[in-house]
Coordinates of C-alpha atoms and ligand atoms in Angstrom, one line a residue:
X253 CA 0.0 0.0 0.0
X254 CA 1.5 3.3 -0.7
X255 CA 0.0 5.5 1.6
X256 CA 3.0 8.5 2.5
X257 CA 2.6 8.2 6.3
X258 CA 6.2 9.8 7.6
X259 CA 4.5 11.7 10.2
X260 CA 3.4 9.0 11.9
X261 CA 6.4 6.8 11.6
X262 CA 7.4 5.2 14.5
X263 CA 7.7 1.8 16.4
X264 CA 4.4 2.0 17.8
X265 CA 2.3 3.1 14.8
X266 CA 3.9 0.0 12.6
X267 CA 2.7 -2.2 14.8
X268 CA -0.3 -0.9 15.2
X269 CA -0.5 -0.8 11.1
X270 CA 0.9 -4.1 10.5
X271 CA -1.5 -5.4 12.7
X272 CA -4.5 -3.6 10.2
X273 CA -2.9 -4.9 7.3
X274 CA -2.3 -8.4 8.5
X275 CA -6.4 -8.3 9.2
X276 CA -7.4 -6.4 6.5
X277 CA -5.3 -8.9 3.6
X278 CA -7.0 -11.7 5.8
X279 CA -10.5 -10.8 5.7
X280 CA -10.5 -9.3 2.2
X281 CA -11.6 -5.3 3.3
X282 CA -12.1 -3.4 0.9
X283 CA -9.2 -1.5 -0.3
X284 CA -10.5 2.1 0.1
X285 CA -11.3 1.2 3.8
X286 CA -8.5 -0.3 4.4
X287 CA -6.8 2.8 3.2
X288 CA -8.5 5.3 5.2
X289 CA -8.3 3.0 8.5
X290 CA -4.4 3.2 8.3
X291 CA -4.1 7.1 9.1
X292 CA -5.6 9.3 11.2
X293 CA -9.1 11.4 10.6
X294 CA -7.6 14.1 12.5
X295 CA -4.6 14.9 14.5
X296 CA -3.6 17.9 16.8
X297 CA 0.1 18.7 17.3
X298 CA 0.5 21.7 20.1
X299 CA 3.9 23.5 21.7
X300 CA 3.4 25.6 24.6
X301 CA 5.5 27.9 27.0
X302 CA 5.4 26.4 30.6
X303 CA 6.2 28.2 33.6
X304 CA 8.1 26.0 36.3
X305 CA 8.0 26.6 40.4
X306 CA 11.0 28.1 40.1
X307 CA 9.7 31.4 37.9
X308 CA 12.3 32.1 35.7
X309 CA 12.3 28.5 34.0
X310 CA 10.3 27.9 31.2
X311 CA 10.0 24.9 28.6
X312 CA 8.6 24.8 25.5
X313 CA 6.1 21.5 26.2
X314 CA 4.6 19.7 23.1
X315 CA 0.9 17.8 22.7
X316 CA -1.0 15.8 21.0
X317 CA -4.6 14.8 20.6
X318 CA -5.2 12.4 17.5
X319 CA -8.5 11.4 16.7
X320 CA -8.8 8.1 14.5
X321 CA -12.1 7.7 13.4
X322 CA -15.4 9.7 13.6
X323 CA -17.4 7.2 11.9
X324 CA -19.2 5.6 15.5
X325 CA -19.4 8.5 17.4
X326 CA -17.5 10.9 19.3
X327 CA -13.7 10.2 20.2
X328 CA -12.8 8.4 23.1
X329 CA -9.2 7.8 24.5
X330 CA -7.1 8.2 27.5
X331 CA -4.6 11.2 27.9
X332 CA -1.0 10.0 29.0
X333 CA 2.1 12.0 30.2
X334 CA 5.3 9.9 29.6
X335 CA 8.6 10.9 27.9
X336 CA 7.8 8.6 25.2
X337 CA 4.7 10.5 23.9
X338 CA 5.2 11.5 20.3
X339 CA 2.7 11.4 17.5
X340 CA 3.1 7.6 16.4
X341 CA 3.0 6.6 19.7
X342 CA -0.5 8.7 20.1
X343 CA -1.6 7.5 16.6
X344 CA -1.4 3.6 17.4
X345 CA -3.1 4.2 20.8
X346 CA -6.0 6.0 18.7
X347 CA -6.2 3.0 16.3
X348 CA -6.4 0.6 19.2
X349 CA -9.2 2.7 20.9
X350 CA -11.0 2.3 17.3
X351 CA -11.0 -1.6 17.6
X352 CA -11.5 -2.0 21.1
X353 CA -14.3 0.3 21.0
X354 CA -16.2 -1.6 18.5
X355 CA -15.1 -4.8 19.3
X356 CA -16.9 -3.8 22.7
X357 CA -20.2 -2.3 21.3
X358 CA -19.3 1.0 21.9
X359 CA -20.4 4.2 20.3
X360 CA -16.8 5.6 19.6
X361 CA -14.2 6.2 17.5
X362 CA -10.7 5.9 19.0
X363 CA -8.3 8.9 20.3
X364 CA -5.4 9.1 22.3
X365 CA -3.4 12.3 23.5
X366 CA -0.6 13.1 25.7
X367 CA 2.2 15.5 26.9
X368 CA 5.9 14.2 26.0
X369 CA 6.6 15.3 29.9
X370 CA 8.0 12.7 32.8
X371 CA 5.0 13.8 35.6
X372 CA 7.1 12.1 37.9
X373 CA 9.7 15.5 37.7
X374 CA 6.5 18.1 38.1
X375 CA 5.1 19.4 41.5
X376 CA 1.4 18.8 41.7
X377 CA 1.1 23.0 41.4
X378 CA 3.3 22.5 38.0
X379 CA 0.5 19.6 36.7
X380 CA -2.3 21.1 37.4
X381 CA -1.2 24.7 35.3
X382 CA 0.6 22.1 32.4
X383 CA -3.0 20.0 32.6
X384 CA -5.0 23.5 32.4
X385 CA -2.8 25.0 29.5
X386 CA -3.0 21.8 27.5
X387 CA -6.7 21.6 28.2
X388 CA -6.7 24.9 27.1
X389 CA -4.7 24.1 23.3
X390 CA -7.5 21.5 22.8
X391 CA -10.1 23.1 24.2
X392 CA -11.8 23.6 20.2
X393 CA -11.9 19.8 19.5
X394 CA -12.8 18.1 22.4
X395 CA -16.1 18.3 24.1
X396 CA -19.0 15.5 25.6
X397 CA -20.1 15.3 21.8
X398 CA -16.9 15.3 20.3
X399 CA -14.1 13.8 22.1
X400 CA -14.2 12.6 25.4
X401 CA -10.2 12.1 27.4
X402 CA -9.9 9.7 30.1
X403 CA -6.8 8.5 32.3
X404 CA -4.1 6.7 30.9
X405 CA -0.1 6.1 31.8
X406 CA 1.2 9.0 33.9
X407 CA -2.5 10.6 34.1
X408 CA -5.2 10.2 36.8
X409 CA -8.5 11.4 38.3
X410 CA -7.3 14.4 39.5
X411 CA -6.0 15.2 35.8
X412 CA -9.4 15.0 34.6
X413 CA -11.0 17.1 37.2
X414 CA -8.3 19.8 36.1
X415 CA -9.4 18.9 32.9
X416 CA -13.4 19.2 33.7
X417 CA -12.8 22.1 35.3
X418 CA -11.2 24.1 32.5
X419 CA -13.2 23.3 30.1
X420 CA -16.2 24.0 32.4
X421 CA -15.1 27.2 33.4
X422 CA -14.3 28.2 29.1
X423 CA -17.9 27.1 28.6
X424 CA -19.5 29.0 31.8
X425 CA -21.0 26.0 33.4
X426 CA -20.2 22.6 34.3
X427 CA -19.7 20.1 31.8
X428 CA -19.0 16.5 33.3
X429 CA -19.5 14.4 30.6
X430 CA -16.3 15.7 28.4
X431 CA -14.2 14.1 30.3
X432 CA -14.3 10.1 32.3
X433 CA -12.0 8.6 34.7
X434 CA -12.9 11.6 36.8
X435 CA -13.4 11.8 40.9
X436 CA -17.0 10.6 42.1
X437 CA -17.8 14.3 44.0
X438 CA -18.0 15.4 39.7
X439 CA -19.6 13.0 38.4
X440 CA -17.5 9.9 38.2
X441 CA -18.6 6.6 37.9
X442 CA -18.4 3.9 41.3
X443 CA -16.0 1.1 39.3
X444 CA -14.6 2.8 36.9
X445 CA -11.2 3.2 39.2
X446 CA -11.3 -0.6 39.1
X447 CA -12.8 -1.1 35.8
X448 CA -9.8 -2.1 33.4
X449 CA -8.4 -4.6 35.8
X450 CA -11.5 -6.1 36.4
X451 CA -11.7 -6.7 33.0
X452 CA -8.4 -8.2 33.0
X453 CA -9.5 -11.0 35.4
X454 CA -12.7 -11.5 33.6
X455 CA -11.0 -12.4 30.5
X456 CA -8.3 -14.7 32.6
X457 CA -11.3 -16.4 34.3
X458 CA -13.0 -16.5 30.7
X459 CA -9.6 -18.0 29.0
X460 CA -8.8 -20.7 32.1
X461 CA -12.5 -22.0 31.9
X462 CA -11.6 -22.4 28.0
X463 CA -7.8 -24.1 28.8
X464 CA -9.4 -26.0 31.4
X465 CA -7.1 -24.6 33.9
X466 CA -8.6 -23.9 36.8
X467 CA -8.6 -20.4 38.3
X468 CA -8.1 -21.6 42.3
X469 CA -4.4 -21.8 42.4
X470 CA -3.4 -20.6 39.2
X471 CA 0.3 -19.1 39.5
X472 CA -0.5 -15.5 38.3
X473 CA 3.0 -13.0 37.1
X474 CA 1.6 -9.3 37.1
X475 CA 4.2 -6.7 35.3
X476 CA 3.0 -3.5 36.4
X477 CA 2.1 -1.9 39.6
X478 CA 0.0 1.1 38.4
X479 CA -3.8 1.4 38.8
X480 CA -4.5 -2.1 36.1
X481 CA -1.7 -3.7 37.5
X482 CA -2.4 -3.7 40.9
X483 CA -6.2 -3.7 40.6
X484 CA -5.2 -6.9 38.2
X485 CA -3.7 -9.4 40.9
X486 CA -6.3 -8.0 43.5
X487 CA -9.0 -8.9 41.8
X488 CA -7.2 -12.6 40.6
X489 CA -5.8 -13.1 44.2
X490 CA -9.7 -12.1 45.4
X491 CA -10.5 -15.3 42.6
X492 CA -8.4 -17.5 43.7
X493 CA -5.7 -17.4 41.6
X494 CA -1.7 -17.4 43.7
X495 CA -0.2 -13.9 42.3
X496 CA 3.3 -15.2 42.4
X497 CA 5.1 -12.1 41.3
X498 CA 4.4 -8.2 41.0
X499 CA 6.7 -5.2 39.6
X500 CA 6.6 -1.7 39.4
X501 CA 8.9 0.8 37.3
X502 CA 11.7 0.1 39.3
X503 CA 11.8 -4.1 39.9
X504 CA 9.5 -6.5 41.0
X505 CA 9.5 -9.1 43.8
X506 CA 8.3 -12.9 43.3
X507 CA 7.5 -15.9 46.2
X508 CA 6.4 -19.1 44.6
X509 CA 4.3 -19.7 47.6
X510 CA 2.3 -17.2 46.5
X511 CA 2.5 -13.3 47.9
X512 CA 0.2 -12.0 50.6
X513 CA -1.5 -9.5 48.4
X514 CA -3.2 -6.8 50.7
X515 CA 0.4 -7.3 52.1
X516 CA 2.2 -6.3 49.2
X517 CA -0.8 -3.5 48.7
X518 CA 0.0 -2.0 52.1
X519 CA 3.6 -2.2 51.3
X520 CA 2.9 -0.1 49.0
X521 CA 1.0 2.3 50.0
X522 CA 3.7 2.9 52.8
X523 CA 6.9 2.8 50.8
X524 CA 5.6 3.5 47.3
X525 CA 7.2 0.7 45.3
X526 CA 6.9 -2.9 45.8
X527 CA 10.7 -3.6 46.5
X528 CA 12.1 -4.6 49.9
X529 CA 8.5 -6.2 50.5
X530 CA 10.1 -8.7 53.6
X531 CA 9.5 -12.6 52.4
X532 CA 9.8 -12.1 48.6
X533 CA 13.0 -12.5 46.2
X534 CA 13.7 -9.5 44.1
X535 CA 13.9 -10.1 40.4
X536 CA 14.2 -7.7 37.3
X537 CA 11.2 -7.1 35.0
X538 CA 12.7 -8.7 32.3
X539 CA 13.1 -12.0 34.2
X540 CA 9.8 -11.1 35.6
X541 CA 8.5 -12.0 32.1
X542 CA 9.9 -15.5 32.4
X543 CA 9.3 -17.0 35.5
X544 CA 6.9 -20.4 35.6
X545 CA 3.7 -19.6 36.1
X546 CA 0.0 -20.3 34.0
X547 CA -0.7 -16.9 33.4
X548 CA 1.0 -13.8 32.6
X549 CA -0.4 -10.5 32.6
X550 CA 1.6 -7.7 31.1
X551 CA -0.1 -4.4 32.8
X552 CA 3.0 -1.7 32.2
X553 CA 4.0 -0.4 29.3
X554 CA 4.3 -1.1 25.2
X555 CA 6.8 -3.2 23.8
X556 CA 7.8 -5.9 26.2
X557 CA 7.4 -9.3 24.8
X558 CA 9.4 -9.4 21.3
X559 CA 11.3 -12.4 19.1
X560 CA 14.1 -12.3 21.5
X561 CA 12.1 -13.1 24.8
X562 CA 9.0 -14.7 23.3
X563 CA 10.5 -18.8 23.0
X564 CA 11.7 -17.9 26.7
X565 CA 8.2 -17.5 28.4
X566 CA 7.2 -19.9 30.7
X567 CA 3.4 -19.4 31.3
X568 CA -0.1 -20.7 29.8
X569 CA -1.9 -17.8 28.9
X570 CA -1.2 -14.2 28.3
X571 CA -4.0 -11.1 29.6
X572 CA -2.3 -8.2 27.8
X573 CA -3.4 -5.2 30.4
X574 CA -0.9 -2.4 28.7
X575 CA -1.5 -1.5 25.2
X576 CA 0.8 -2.9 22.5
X577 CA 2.9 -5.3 24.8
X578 CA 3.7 -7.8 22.2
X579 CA 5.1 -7.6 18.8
X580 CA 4.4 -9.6 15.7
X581 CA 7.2 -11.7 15.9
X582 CA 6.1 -12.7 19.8
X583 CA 2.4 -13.2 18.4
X584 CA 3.7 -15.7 15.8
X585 CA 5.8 -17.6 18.3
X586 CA 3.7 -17.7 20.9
X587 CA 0.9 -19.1 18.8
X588 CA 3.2 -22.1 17.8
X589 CA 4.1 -22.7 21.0
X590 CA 0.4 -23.1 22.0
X591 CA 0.4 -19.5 24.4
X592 CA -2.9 -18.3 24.6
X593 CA -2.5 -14.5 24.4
X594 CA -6.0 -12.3 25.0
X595 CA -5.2 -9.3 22.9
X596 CA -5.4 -5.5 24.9
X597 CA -7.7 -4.5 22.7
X598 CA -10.1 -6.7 24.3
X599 CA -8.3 -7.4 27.5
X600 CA -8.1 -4.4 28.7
X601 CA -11.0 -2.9 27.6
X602 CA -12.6 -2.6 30.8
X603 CA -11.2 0.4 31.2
X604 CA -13.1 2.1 28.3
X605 CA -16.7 0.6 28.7
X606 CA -16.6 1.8 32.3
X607 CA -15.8 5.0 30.7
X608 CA -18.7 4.6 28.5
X609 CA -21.2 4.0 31.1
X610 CA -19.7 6.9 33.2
X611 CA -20.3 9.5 29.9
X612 CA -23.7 8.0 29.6
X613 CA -24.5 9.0 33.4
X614 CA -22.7 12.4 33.3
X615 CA -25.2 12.9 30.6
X616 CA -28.0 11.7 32.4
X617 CA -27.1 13.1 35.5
X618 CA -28.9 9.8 36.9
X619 CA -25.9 7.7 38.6
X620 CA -25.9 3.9 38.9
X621 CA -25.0 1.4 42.3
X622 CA -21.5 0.0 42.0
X623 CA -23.1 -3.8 41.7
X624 CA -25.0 -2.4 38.3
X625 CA -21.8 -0.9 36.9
X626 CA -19.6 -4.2 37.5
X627 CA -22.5 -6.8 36.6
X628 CA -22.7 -5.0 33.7
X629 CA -19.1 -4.8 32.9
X630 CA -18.5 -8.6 33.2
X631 CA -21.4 -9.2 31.2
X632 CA -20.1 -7.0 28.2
X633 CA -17.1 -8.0 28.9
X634 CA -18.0 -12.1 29.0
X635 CA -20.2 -11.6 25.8
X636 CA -17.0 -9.6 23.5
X637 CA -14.8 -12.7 24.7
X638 CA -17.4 -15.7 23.5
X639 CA -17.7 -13.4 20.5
X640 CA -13.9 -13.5 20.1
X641 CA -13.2 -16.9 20.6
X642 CA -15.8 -17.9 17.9
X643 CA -14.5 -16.1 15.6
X644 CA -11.0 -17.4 16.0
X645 CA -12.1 -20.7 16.0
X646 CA -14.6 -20.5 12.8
X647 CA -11.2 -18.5 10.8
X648 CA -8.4 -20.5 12.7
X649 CA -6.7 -17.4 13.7
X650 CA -5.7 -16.5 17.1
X651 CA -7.4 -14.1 19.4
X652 CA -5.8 -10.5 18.1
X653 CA -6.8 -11.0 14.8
X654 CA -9.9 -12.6 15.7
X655 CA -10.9 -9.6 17.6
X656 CA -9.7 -7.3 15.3
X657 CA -11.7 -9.1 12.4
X658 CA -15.0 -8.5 14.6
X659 CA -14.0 -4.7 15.3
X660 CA -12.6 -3.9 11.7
X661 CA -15.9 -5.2 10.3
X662 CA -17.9 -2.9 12.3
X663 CA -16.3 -0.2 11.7
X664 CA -16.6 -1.4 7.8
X665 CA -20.5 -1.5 8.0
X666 CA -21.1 1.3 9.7
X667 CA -18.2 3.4 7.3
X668 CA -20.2 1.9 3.9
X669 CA -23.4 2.9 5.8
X670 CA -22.9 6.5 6.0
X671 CA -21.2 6.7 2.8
X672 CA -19.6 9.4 1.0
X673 CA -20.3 13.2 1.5
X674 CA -20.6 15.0 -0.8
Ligands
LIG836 N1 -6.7 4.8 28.6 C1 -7.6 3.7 28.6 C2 -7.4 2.8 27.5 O1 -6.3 2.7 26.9 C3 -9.1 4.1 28.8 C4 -9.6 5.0 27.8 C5 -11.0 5.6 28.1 O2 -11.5 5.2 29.2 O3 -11.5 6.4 27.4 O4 -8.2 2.0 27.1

């Protein structure tokens, strides 16, 4: 295909293309589709002066908001602050948001956006005026009917209700639905917090019932201590499962017995990384990746399961909780060798149709019980895997491009639906 696309050229986005291309050649889309699914619909680039503490400091900050597709809906996508953020990284997290939205049932089009900033170097005085200026570059193109940000890597509630707030205080009265994620005193939603990891373990309980491996006792490797991380071995400690190693940034700590999970979570909370937690072995993330164990959930960041660590892994089944973990070399080896992997954009997908239901009660102003949020969550959640897994089995294709057959052709329909304008 010979679309220019050198704006967008990075690691990230070639995956996430490759991907499209691998599906589209596979289920025979239609060229011009196929074509106008590989880019963008529209993407925002911003630079801005910021101000630091100290007054005399000021950096030139750059910003992105990319929206994918406009076909379903408004935008939806999370908002991260990482030094990796650039506009390929944004674009293939738009793309993903397309799939998994539709592969879900949702009524969106994908976006992502971010600041190339490292949060973790900004005092909470410098993130809320580098959250209000951003919101303030974007301010024209997103909006509860137009694009809707939500948390993502370096980003969290309190972001949003920065976010909320300026755009409700341009507008001149308060506007909860344009962004989700947000605290529950502005309209969040009760689960949403909890929402992608909880997804996570409904997909692992989905996939063991489908290996025959049961969930009591399963020997569960998390990577990632962030909010799906650490919600993720909760919630598959809470099932049963024996979370046998956890990391964060830094390292992460393993006990084949099994860790003591609101242990490690209190640990935590206290010292503010999992290392040093007293009973546990340190270990390295990337021999986190191949310790023995049935299932492995990848819950950091992109790019960590490749050709050169894929024949090394050492579990059953693989919940991708991060977007973009694994590469297309690690897809094709780990389908020979019989891994099961349960692709992000359904895995952690939680995230996003918690979002949903928390936009559909900003709207509403009519709020739901925690119970109705998460029975309805599993539910979706239960219904998109079965969907999933049929597919794969009908085509003989694995679970990623099984899913992102199902979300690709929904997007397809709807697309020839609406047709052309003019
Ligand atoms: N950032 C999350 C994701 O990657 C959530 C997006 C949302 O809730 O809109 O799916």
């Amino acid at each position: 295909m010979e679309t220019r696309t050198l704006e967008w050229d990075t690691p990230m986005y070639r995956l996430a293309v490759a991907q499209l291309d691998q599906t589209a050649q596979l289920m025979g889309l239609q060229e011009n589709l196929w074509h106008r699914l590989r880019t963008p619909q529209r993407a925002h680039v911003v630079s801005f002066p910021f101000r630091r503490d100290s007054y005399d400091v000021v950096q030139t900050v750059f910003g992105y908001r990319v929206q994918h597709l406009t076909t379903m809906g408004p935008t939806k996508g999370g908002i991260r602050y990482d030094l990796g953020v650039d506009l390929g990284e944004v674009t293939a997290l738009a793309m993903w948001m397309s799939w998994k939205c539709a592969i879900m049932g949702l009524p969106f089009g994908g976006a992502k956006g971010g600041l190339r900033i490292d949060p973790r170097q900004f005092s909470p005085a410098e993130l809320q005026r580098i959250t209000r200026r951003y919101t303030s570059e974007i301010i024209d193109v997103i909006g509860p009917d137009r694009d809707i940000p939500a948390p993502d890597l370096g980003t969290d509630e309190q972001i949003m209700a920065w976010i909320m707030d300026t755009y409700s205080q341009t507008k001149g009265y308060a506007v909860p639905g344009v962004v989700t994620g947000k605290p529950l005193e502005i309209g969040g939603s009760l689960g949403r917090k909890e929402a992608t990891g909880r997804g996570v373990v409904t997909c692992m309980v989905e996939a063991c019932r489908d290996l025959g491996l049961p969930v009591e006792g399963a020997r569960v490797v998390v990577q990632g201590f962030g909010n799906v991380g650490s919600v993720s071995a909760r919630l598959a400690h809470a099932a049963g499962a024996r979370v046998v190693a956890v990391s964060d940034v830094a390292s992460g700590i393993h006990d084949p017995a099994g860790l003591d999970l609101p242990a490690v979570d209190r640990w935590v909370a206290e010292h503010r990384t999992v290392q040093g937690f007293p009973g546990a072995e340190g270990v390295s993330n990337a021999d986190l990746l191949t310790l023995p164990c049935d299932v492995l959930i990848p819950a950091a960041i992109q790019g960590q399961i490749d050709g050169d660590n894929a024949a090394k892994l050492r579990c059953k089944l693989i919940i991708e909780g991060a977007n973009g973990p694994t590469d297309l070399d690690a897809d094709r080896i780990l389908a020979e060798r019989g891994i099961l992997v349960v692709p992000d954009i359904l895995a952690n997908a939680g995230g996003v149709t918690v979002s949903y239901f928390e936009w559909v009660q900003s709207l509403q102003h009519f709020f739901w019980s925690e119970d109705e949020v998460n029975a309805r969550l599993v539910q979706l959640m239960t219904r998109a895997f079965t969907d999933v897994l049929a597919t794969a089995r009908q085509r003989g294709v694995d679970l990623r491009t099984a899913a992102m057959i199902r979300g690709v052709s929904r997007i397809a329909e709807a697309k020839r639906r609406r047709g052309i304008f003019p």
